[in-house]
Coordinates of C-alpha atoms (C1' of nucleotides) and ligand atoms in Angstrom, one line a residue:
Chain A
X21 CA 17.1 -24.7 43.7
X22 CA 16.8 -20.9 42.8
X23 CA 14.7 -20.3 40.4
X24 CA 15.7 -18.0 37.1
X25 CA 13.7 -14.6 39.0
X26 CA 15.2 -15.7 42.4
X27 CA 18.9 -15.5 40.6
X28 CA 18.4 -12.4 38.6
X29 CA 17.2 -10.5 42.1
X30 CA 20.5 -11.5 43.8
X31 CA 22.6 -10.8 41.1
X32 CA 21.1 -7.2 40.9
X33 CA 21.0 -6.6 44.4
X34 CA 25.1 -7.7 44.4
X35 CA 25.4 -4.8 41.3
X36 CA 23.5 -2.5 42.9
X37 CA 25.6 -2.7 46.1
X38 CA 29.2 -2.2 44.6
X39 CA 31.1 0.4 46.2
X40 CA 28.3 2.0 48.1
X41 CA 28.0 -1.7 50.6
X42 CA 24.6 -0.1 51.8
X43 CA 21.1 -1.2 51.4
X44 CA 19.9 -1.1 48.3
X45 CA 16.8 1.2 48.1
X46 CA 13.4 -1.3 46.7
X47 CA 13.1 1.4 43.8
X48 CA 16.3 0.9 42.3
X49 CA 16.4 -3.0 42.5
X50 CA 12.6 -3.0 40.9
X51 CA 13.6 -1.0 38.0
X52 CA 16.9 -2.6 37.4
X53 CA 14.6 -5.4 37.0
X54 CA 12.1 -3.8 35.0
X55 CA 9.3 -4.6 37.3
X56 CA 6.9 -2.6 39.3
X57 CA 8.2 -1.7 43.1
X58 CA 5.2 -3.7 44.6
X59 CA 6.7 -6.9 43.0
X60 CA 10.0 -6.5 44.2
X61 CA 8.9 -6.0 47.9
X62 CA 6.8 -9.2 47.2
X63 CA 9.9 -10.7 46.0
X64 CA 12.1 -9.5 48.7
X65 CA 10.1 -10.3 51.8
X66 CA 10.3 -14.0 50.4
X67 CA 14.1 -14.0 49.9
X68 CA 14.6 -12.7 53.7
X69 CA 12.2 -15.7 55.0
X70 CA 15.0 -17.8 52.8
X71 CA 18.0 -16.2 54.4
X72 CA 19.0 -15.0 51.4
X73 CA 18.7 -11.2 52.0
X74 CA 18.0 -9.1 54.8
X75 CA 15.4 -6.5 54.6
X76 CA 14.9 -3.3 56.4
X77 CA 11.3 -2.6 55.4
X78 CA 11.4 1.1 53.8
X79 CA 14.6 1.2 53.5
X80 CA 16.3 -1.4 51.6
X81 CA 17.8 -4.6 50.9
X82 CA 21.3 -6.1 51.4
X83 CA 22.5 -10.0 50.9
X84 CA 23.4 -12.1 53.4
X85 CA 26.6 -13.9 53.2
X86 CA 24.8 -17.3 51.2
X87 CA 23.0 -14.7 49.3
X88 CA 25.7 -13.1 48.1
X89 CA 27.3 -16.6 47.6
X90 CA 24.5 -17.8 45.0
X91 CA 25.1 -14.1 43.3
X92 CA 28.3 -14.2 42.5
X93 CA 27.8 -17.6 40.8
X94 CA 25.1 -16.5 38.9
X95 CA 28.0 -13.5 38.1
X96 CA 30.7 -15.7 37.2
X97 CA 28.4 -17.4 34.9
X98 CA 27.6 -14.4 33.3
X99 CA 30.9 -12.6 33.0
X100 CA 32.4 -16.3 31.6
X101 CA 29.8 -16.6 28.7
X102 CA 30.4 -13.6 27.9
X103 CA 33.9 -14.0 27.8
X104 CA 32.7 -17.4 25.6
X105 CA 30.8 -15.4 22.8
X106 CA 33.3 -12.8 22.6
X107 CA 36.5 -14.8 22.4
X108 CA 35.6 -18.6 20.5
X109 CA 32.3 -17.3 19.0
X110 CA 33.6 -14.3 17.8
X111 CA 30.6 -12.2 18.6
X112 CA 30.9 -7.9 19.2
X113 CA 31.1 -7.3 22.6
X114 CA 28.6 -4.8 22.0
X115 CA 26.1 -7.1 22.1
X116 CA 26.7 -10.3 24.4
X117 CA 25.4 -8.8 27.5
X118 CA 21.6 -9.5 26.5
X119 CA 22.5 -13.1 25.3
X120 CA 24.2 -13.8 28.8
X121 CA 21.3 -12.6 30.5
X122 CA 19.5 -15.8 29.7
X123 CA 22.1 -18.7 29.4
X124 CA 23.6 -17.6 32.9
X125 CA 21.1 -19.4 34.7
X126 CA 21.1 -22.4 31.9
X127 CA 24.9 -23.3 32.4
X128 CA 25.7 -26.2 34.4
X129 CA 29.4 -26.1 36.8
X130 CA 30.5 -28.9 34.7
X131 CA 30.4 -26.7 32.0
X132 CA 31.6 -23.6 33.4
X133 CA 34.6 -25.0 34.3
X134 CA 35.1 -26.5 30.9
X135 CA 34.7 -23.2 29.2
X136 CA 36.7 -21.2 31.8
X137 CA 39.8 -23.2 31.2
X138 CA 39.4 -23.4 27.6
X139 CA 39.6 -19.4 28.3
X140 CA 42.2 -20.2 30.1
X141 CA 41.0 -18.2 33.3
X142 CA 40.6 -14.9 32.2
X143 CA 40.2 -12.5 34.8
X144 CA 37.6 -9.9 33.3
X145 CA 35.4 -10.1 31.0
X146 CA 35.3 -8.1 27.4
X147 CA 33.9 -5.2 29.2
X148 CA 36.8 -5.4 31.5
X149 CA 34.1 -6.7 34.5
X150 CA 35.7 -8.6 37.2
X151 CA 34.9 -12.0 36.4
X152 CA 34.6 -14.4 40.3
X153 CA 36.2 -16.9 40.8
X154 CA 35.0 -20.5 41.4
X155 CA 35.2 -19.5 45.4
X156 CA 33.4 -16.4 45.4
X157 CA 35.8 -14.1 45.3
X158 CA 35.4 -10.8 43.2
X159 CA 38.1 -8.0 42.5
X160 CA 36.6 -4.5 43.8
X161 CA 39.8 -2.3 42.8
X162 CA 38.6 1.4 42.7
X163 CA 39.3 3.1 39.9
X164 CA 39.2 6.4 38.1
X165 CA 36.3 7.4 36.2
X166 CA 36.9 9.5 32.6
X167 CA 34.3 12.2 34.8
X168 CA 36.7 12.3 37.9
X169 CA 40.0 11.5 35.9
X170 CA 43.3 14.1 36.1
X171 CA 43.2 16.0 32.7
X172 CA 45.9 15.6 30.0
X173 CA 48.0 12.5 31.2
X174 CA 48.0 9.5 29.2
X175 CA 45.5 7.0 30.4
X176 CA 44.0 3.2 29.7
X177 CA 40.7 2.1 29.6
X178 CA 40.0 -0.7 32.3
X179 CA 36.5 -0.9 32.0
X180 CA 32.9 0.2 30.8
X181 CA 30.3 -0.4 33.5
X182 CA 27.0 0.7 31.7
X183 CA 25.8 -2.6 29.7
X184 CA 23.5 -0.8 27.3
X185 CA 24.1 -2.3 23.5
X186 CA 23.3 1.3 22.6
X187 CA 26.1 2.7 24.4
X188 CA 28.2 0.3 23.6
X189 CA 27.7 0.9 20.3
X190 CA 28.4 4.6 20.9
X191 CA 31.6 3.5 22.5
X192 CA 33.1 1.5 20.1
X193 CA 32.5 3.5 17.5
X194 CA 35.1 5.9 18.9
X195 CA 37.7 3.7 19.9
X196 CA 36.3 3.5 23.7
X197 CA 36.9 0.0 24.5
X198 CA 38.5 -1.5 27.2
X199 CA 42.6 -1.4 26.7
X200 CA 42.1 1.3 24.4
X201 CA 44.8 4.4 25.2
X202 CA 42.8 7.7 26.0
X203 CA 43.5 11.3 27.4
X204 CA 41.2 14.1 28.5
X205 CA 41.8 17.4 27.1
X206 CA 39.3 19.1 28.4
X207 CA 36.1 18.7 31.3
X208 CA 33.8 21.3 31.1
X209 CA 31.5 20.7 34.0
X210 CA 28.9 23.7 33.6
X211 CA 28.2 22.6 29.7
X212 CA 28.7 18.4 31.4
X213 CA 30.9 17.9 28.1
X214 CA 34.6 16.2 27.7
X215 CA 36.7 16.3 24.6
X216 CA 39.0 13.5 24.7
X217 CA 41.9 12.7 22.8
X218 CA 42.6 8.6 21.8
X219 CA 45.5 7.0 20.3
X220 CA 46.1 8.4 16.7
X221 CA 45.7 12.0 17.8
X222 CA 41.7 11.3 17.0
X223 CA 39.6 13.4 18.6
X224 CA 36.2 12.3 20.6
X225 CA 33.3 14.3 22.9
X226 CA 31.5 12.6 25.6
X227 CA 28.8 13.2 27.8
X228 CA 29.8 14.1 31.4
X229 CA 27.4 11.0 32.1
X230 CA 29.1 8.6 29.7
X231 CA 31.9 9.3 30.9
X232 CA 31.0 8.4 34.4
X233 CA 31.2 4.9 33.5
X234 CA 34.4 4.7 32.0
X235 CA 37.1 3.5 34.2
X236 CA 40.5 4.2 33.8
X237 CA 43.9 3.6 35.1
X238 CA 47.1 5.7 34.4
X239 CA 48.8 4.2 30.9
X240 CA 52.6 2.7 32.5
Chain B
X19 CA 7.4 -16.1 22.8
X20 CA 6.8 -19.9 23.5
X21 CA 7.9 -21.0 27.2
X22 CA 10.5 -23.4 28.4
X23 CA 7.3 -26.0 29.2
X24 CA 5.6 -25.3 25.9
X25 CA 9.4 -25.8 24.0
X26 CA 9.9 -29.3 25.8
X27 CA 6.0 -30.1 25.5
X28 CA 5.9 -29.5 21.8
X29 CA 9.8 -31.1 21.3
X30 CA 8.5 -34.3 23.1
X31 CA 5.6 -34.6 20.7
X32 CA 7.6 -34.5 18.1
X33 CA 10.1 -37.0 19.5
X34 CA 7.0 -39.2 20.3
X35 CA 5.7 -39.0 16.8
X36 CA 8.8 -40.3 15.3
X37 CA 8.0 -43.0 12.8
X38 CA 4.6 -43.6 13.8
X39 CA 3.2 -40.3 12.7
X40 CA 0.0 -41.3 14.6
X41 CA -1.4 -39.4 17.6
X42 CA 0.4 -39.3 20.2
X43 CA -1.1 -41.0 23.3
X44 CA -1.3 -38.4 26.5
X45 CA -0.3 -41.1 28.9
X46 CA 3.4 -41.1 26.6
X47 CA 3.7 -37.5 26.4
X48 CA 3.1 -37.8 30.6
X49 CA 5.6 -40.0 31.1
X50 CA 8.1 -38.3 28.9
X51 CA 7.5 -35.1 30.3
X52 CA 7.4 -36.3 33.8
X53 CA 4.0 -34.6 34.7
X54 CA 0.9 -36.4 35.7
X55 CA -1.1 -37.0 33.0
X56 CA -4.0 -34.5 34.5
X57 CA -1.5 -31.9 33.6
X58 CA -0.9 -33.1 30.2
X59 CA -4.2 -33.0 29.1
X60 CA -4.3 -29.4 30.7
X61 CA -1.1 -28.1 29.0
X62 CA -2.3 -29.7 25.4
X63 CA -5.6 -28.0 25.4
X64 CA -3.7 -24.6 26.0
X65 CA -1.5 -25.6 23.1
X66 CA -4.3 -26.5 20.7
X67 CA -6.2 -23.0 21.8
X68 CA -2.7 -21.4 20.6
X69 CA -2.9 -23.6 17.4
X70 CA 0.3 -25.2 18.4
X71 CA -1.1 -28.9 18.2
X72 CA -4.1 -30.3 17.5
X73 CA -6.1 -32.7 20.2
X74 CA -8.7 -35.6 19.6
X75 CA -9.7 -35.8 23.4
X76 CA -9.3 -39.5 24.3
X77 CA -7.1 -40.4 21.3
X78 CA -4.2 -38.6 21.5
X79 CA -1.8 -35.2 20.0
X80 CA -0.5 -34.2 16.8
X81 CA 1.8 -30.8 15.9
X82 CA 0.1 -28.7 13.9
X83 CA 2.8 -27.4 10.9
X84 CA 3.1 -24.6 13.3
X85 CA 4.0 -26.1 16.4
X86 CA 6.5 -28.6 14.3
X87 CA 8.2 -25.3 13.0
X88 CA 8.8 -24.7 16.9
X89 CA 9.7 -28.1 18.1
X90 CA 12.7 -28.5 15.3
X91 CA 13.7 -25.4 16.3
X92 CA 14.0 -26.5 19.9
X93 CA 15.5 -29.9 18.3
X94 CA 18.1 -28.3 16.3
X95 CA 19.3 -26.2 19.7
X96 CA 19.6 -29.4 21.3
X97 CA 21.3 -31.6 19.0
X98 CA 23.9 -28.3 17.8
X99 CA 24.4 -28.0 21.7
X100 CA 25.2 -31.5 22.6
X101 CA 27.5 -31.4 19.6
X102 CA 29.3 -28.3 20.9
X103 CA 29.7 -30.0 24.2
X104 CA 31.6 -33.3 23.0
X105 CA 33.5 -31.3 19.9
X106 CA 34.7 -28.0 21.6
X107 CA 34.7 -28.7 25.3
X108 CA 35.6 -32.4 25.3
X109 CA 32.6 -33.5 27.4
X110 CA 31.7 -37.1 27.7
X111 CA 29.2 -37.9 25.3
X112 CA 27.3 -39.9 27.6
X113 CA 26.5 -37.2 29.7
X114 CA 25.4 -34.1 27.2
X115 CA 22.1 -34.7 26.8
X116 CA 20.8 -33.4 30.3
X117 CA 22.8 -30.4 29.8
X118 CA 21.4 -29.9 26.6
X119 CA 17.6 -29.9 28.0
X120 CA 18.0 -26.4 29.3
X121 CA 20.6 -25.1 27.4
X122 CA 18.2 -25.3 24.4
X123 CA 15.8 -23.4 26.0
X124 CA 18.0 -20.4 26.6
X125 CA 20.5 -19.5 23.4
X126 CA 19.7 -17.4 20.7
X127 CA 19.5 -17.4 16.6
X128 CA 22.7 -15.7 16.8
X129 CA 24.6 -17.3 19.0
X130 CA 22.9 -20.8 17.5
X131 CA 24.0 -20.2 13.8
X132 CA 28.0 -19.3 15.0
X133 CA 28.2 -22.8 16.8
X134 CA 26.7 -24.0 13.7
X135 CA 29.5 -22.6 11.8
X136 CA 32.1 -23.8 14.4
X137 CA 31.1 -26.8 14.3
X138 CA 31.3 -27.3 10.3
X139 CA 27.3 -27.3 10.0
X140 CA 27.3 -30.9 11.6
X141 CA 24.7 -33.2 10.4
X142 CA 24.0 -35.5 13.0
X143 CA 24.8 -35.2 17.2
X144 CA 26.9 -37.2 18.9
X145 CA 24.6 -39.8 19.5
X146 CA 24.0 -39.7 15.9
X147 CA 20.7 -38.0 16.1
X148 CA 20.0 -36.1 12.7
X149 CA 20.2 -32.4 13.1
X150 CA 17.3 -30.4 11.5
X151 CA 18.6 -27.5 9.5
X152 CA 18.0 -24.3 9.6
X153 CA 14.9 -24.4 7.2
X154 CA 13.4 -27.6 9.3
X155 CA 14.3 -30.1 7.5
X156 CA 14.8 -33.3 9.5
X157 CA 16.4 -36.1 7.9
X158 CA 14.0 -39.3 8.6
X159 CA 16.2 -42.2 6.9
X160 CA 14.9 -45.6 8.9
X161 CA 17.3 -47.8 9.8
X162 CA 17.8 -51.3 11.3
X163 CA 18.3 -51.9 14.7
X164 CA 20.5 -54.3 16.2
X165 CA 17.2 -56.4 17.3
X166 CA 15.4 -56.8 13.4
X167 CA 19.2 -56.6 11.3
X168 CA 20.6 -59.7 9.6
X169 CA 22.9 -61.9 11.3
X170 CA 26.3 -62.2 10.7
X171 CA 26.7 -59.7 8.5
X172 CA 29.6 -56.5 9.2
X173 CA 27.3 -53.9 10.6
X174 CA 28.4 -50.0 11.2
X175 CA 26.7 -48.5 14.3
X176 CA 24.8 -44.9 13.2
X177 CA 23.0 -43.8 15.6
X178 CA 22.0 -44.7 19.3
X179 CA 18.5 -43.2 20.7
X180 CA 18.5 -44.3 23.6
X181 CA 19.4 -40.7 26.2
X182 CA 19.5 -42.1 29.7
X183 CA 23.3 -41.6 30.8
X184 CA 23.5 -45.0 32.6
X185 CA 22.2 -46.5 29.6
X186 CA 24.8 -44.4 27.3
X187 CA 27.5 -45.5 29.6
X188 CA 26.7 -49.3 29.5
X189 CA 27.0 -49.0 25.5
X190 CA 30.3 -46.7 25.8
X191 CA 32.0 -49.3 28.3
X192 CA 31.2 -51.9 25.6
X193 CA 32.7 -50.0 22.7
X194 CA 29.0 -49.8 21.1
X195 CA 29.3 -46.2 20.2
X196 CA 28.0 -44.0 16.8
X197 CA 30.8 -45.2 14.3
X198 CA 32.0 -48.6 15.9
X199 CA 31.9 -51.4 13.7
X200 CA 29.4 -54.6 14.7
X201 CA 28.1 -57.7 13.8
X202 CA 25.2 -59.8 15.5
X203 CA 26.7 -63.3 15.9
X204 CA 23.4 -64.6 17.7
X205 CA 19.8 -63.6 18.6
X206 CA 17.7 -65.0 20.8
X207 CA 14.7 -64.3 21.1
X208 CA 12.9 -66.5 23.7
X209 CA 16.0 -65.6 26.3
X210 CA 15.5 -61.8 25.1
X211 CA 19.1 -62.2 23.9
X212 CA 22.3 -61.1 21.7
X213 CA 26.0 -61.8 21.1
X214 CA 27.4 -59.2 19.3
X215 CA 31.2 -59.4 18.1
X216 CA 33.2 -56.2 18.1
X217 CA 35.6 -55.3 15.8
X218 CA 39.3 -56.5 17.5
X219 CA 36.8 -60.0 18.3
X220 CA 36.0 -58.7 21.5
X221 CA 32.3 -60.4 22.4
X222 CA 29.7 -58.4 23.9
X223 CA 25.9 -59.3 25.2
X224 CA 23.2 -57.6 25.1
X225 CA 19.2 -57.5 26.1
X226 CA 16.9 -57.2 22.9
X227 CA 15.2 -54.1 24.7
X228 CA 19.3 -52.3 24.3
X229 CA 19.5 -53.6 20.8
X230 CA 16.5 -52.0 20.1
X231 CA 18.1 -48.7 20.3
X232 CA 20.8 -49.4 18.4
X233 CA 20.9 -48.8 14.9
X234 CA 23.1 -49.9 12.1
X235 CA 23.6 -49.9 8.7
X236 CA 25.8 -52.4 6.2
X237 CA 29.3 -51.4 6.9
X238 CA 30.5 -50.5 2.7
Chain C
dG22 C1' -24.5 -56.6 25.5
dG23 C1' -23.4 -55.5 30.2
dA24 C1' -19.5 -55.4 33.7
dT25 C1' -14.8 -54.5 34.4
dT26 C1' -10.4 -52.5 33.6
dT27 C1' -7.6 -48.7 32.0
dA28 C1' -6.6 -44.2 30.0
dT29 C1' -8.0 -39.7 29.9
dT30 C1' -10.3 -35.7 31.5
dT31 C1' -12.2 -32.8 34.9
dT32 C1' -12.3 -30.4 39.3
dG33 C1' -10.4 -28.0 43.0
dA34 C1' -6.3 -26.5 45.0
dC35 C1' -1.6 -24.8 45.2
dT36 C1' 3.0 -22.2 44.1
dA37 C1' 5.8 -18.6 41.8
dA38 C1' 5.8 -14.4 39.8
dT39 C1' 3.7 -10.6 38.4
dC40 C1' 0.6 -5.9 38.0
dA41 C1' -2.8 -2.0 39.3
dA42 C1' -4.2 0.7 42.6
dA43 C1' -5.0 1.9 47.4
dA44 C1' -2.8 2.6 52.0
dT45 C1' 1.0 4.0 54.7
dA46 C1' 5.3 5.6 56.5
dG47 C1' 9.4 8.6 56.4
dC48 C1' 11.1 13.0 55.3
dG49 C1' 11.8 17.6 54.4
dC50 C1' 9.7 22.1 54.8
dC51 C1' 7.5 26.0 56.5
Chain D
dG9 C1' 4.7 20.3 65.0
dG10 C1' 1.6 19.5 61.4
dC11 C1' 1.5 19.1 55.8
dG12 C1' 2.4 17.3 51.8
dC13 C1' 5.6 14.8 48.7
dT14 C1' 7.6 10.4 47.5
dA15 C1' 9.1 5.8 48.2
dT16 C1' 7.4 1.7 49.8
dT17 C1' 4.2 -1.7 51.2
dT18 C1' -0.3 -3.8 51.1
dT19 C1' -4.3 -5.7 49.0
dG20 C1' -6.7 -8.1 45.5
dA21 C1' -6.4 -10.1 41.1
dT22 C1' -4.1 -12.6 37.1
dT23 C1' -1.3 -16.0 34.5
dA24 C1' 1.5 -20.2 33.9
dG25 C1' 2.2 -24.6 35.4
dT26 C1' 1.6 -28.1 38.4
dC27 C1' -0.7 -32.2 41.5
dA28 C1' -4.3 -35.2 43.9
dA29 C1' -8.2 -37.3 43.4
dA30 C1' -12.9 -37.9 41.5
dA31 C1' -15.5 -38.5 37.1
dT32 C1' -15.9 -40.3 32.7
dA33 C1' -15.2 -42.5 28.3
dA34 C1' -13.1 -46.3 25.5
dA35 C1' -11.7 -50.8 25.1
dT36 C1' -11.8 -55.5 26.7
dC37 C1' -13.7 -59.6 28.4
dC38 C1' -16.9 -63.0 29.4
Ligands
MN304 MN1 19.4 -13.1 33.9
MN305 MN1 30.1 -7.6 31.2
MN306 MN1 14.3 -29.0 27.7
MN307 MN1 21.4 -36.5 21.1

DNA sequence: GGATTTATTTTGACTAATCAAAATAGCGCC
DNA sequence: GGCGCTATTTTGATTAGTCAAAATAAATCC
């Protein structure tokens, strides 16, 4: 069985490899998990003698194909309990990601499946994530970001990437959620500031980098 | 923060020292925890240096107040959980209690007092465990079992403490569940035993070790 | 009361996961 | 084409939890 450490390094090196399907450098994956880069090259070297990642010493890590399999269950179970708190419990979906960090690797597949069809098989989750399915497979759709957007027509949020409860926070508080109807007036890249304008003719300024991880698709 | 082991070392205890609030012998806390009993001895001496429980070497263990604070914590998650299962996902109540064991290791205050509220602040599991509340209170009624009640008499099964899911299934198949209505129509005790009669007549038998588990109170 | 049985504790070893700090290997730069 | 910067790996040590097997204490039995 994977253990609750062996889980959490798969499912970071699957995040860490969206879009850019390249290795995943040992710094990033060791401060994603908030340890110390020795530990993760520790870590690594025993996943590859497991098959569950290959390693390129000094230069990175990538999943192999079970790997990735065990990942994105340990995704699904994330992105489903989060779905859980949000929708039946009623919890802000500011703050669900840190509660799913632990109960991912406590729910059974009996349960799962249970609570996904009492969801009724949503498809993202309330951060408009992808959510897997049960046979592994996980929506990469590119979209626009709010930093690489075309200015002044109407757009919907699809999704916030960064997890932070702090940005979160931030986010909502303006009306950035996912669903939410948004247009950029203005970019300015030298000063890295945006002034958007939401639904309601209400007025918001983000961060160039904020706005990096706010996907968008055109409003139809 | 306490660990998974110290939760289910401390929640055993306190399971062990039901009734009998004697010592608990290391050989029982062992067995229920599945270790050896080297590595009970080991693990208790750790929790006594953390002032968790107290140890007479040779005798047995004891929570301190402290370590009972924890353990109906990790109770309450456990009993809430189960009742979550079987109430909002429909899962068989024979087969909760394993899922339980690690989910009550891995949800949160928050997330805890919501199913609380969902559920209608339940006060027993469906097994008919007592649920501590939120300021550790654990209800302690004693009750008669199925082997020391009166003959004869209409009965009302309340709770059944028995976890094992083959066990819980035998009862289930038998319509001996928290709720069903019973009366002993023989015990013997040289043969190890009973005939009960279920309501609609039907006639079931049981060991004395099954009745054991089983506890009732007057139907009124 | 001494010998035997049984439960408990001790000892020594192991695994998983981690950190601090020293060693090393790429890489860009002049 | 060597020098130094930076990321990565190695080394040595630590903590939590466990087991196997030897040692010991308590209870039991003539
Ligand atoms: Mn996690
Ligand atoms: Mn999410
Ligand atoms: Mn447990
Ligand atoms: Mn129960």
């Amino acid at each position: 069985m994977a253990t609750i450490a062996v889980e959490n390094y798969l499912k970071h090196v699957l995040l860490l490899s969206e879009g850019a399907d390249d290795l995943v450098p040992m710094g990033e994956l060791a401060a994603a998990l908030d340890v110390v880069p020795g530990t993760a090259t520790t870590m690594v070297k025993a996943l590859a003698a497991e098959g569950l990642v290959s390693h390129r010493p000094r230069y990175g890590v990538r999943l192999t194909a079970e790997g990735r399999r065990v990942a994105l269950g340990v995704l699904r179970r994330h992105r489903l309990i989060e779905t859980f708190l949000v929708e039946v419990l009623k919890m802000d979906w500011t703050e669900v990601h840190a509660e799913a960090e632990l109960l991912e690797h406590a729910i059974s597949d009996a349960v799962l499946d249970r609570l996904d069809a009492l969801l009724g098989h949503p498809a993202t989750d309330p951060h408009g994530d992808p959510i897997p399915t049960r046979q592994g497979k996980l929506d990469s759709q590119v979209y626009a970001t709010l930093a690489t957007c075309v200015l002044a027509k109407p757009l919907r949020i699809v999704r916030i990437t960064e997890q932070s409860g702090e940005f979160l926070q931030f986010a909502e508080e303006r009306g950035l959620r996912p669903g939410a109807s948004v247009r950029v007036a203005d970019r300015n890249l030298a000063a890295g500031l945006l002034t958007l304008k939401m639904s309601g003719a209400r007025t918001v300024a983000v961060s160039l980098a904020a706005a990096g991880s706010i996907l968008v698709a055109p409003a139809d």
